[in-house]
Short mmCIF file of C-alpha atoms in Angstrom, two decimals:
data_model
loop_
_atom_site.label_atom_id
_atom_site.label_comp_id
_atom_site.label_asym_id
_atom_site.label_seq_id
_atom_site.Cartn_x
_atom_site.Cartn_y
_atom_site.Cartn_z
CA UNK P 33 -9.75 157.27 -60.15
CA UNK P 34 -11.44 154.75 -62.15
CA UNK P 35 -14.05 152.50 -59.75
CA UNK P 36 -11.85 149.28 -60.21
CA UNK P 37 -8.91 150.86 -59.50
CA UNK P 38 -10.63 152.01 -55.92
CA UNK P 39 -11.75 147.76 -55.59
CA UNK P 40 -8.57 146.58 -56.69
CA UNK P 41 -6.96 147.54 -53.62
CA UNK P 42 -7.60 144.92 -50.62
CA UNK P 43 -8.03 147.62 -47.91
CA UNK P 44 -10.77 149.67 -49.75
CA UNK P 45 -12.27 146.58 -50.33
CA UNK P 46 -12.46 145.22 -46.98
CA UNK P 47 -13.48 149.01 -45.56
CA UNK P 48 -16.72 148.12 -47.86
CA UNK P 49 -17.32 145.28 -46.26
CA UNK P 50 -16.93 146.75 -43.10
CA UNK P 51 -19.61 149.34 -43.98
CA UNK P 52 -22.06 147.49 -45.85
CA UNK P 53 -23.36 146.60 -42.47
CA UNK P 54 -24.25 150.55 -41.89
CA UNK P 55 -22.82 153.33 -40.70
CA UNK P 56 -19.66 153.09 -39.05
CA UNK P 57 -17.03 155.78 -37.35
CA UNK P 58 -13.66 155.85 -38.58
CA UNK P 59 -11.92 155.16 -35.42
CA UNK P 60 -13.89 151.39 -35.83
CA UNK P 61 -13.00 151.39 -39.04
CA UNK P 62 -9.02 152.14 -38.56
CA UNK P 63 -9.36 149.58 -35.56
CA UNK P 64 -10.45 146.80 -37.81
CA UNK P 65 -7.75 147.51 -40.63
CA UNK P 66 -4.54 148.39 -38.49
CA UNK P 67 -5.51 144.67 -37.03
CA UNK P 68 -6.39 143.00 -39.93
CA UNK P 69 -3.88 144.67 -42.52
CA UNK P 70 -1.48 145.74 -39.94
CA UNK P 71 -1.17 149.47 -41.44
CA UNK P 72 -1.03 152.69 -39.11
CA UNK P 73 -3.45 155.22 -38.89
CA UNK P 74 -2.72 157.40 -41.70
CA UNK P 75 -2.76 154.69 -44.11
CA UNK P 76 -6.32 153.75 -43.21
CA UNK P 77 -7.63 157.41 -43.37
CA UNK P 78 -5.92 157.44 -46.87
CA UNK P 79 -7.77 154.99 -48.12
CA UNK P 80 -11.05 156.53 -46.00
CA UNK P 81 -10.16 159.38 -48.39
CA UNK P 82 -9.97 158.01 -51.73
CA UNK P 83 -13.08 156.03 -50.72
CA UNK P 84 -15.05 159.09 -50.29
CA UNK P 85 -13.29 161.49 -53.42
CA UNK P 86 -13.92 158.88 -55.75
CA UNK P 87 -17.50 158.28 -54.28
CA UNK P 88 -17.70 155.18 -52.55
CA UNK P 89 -18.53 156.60 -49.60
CA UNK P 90 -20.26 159.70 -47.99
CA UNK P 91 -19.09 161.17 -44.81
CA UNK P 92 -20.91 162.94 -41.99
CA UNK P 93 -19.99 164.47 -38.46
CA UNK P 94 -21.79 163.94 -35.54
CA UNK P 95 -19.81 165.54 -33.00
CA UNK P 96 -16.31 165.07 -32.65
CA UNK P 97 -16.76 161.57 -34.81
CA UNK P 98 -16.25 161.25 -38.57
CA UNK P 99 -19.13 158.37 -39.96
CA UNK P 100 -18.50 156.80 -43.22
CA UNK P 101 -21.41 155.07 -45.04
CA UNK P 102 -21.55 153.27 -48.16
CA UNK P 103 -22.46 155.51 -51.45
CA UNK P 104 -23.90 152.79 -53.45
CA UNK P 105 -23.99 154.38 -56.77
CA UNK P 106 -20.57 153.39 -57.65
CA UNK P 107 -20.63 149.75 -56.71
CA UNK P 108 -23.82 149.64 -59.30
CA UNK P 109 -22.59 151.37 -61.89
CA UNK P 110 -19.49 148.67 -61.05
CA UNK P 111 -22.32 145.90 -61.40
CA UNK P 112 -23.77 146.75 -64.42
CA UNK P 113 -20.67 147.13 -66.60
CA UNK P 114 -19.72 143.67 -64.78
CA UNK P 115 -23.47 142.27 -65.74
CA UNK P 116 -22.02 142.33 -69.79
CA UNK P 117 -19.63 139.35 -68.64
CA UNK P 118 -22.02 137.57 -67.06
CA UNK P 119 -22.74 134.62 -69.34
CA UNK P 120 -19.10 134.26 -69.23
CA UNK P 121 -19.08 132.67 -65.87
CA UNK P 122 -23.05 131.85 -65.63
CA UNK P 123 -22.78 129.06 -68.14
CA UNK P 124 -19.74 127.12 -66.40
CA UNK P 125 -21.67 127.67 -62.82
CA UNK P 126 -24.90 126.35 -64.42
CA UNK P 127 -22.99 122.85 -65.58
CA UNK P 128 -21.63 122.86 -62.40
CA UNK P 129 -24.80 122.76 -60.97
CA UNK P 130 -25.83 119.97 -63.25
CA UNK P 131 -22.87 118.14 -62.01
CA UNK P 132 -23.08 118.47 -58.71
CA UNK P 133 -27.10 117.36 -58.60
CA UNK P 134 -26.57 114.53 -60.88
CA UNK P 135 -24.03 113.10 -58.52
CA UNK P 136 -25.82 113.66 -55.93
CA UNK P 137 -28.52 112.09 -57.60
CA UNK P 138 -26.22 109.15 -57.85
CA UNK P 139 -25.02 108.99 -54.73
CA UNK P 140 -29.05 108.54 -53.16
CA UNK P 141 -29.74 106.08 -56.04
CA UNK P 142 -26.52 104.00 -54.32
CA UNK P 143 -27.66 104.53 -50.93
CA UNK P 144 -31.14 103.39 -51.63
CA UNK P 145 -29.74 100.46 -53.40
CA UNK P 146 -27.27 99.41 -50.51
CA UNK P 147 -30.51 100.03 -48.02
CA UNK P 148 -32.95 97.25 -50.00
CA UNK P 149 -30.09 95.04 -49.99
CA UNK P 150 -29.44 94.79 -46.82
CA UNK P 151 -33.24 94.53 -46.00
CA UNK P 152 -33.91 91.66 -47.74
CA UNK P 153 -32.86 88.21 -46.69
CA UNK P 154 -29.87 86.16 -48.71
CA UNK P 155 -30.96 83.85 -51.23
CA UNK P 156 -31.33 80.42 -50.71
CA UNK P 157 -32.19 81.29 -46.63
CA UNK P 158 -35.38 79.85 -45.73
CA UNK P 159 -37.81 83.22 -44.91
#
């Protein structure tokens, strides 16, 4: 299975997220996706599967408990065929950017103005 095929589905996706904190076992993870996706048991140790055949994840047993861990060779290999598009959205964010600090800019340059204004005293008043 290609790797965005495995990310494309909202469950696998959200069981990363779950174990990019660490190590977790898969009755915590099934807990958290039965709530969240509302899905039964088997259909979160599917997806615990793929995961870990297409290499997203490694598995180990400590006793009676399965522990899934994030393989992070996958997600980088993801990364650097996404890192060709980059400039595709880094150029938009970066004139956002300048947007955003030139209004703010404005915005301070209006608030300073208001602030001297109503510091000094009306024309014509005697001081």
């Amino acid at each position: 299975m290609h790797a965005f095929d495995v990310l494309g589905d909202p469950v696998r996706r959200r069981i990363l997220e779950l174990l990019a904190d660490g190590e977790q076992p898969s009755g915590a993870i099934a807990a958290v996706i039965r709530e969240e996706f509302g899905i039964s048991q088997p259909a979160v140790s599917q997806h615990l599967r793929v995961l870990r055949e297409s290499g997203f994840t490694t598995v180990r047993v400590a006793g009676t408990r399965r522990l899934y861990a994030v393989n992070s060779e996958p997600l980088r290999e993801a990364g650097e065929w996404l890192e060709r598009f980059r400039h595709i959205w880094d150029q938009p964010l970066d004139a956002l950017a300048t947007e955003l600090a030139r209004g703010k800019r404005e915005r301070r340059l209006r608030q300073e103005k208001d602030h001297a204004r109503h510091r000094e005293p009306p024309e014509g008043d005697p001081p």
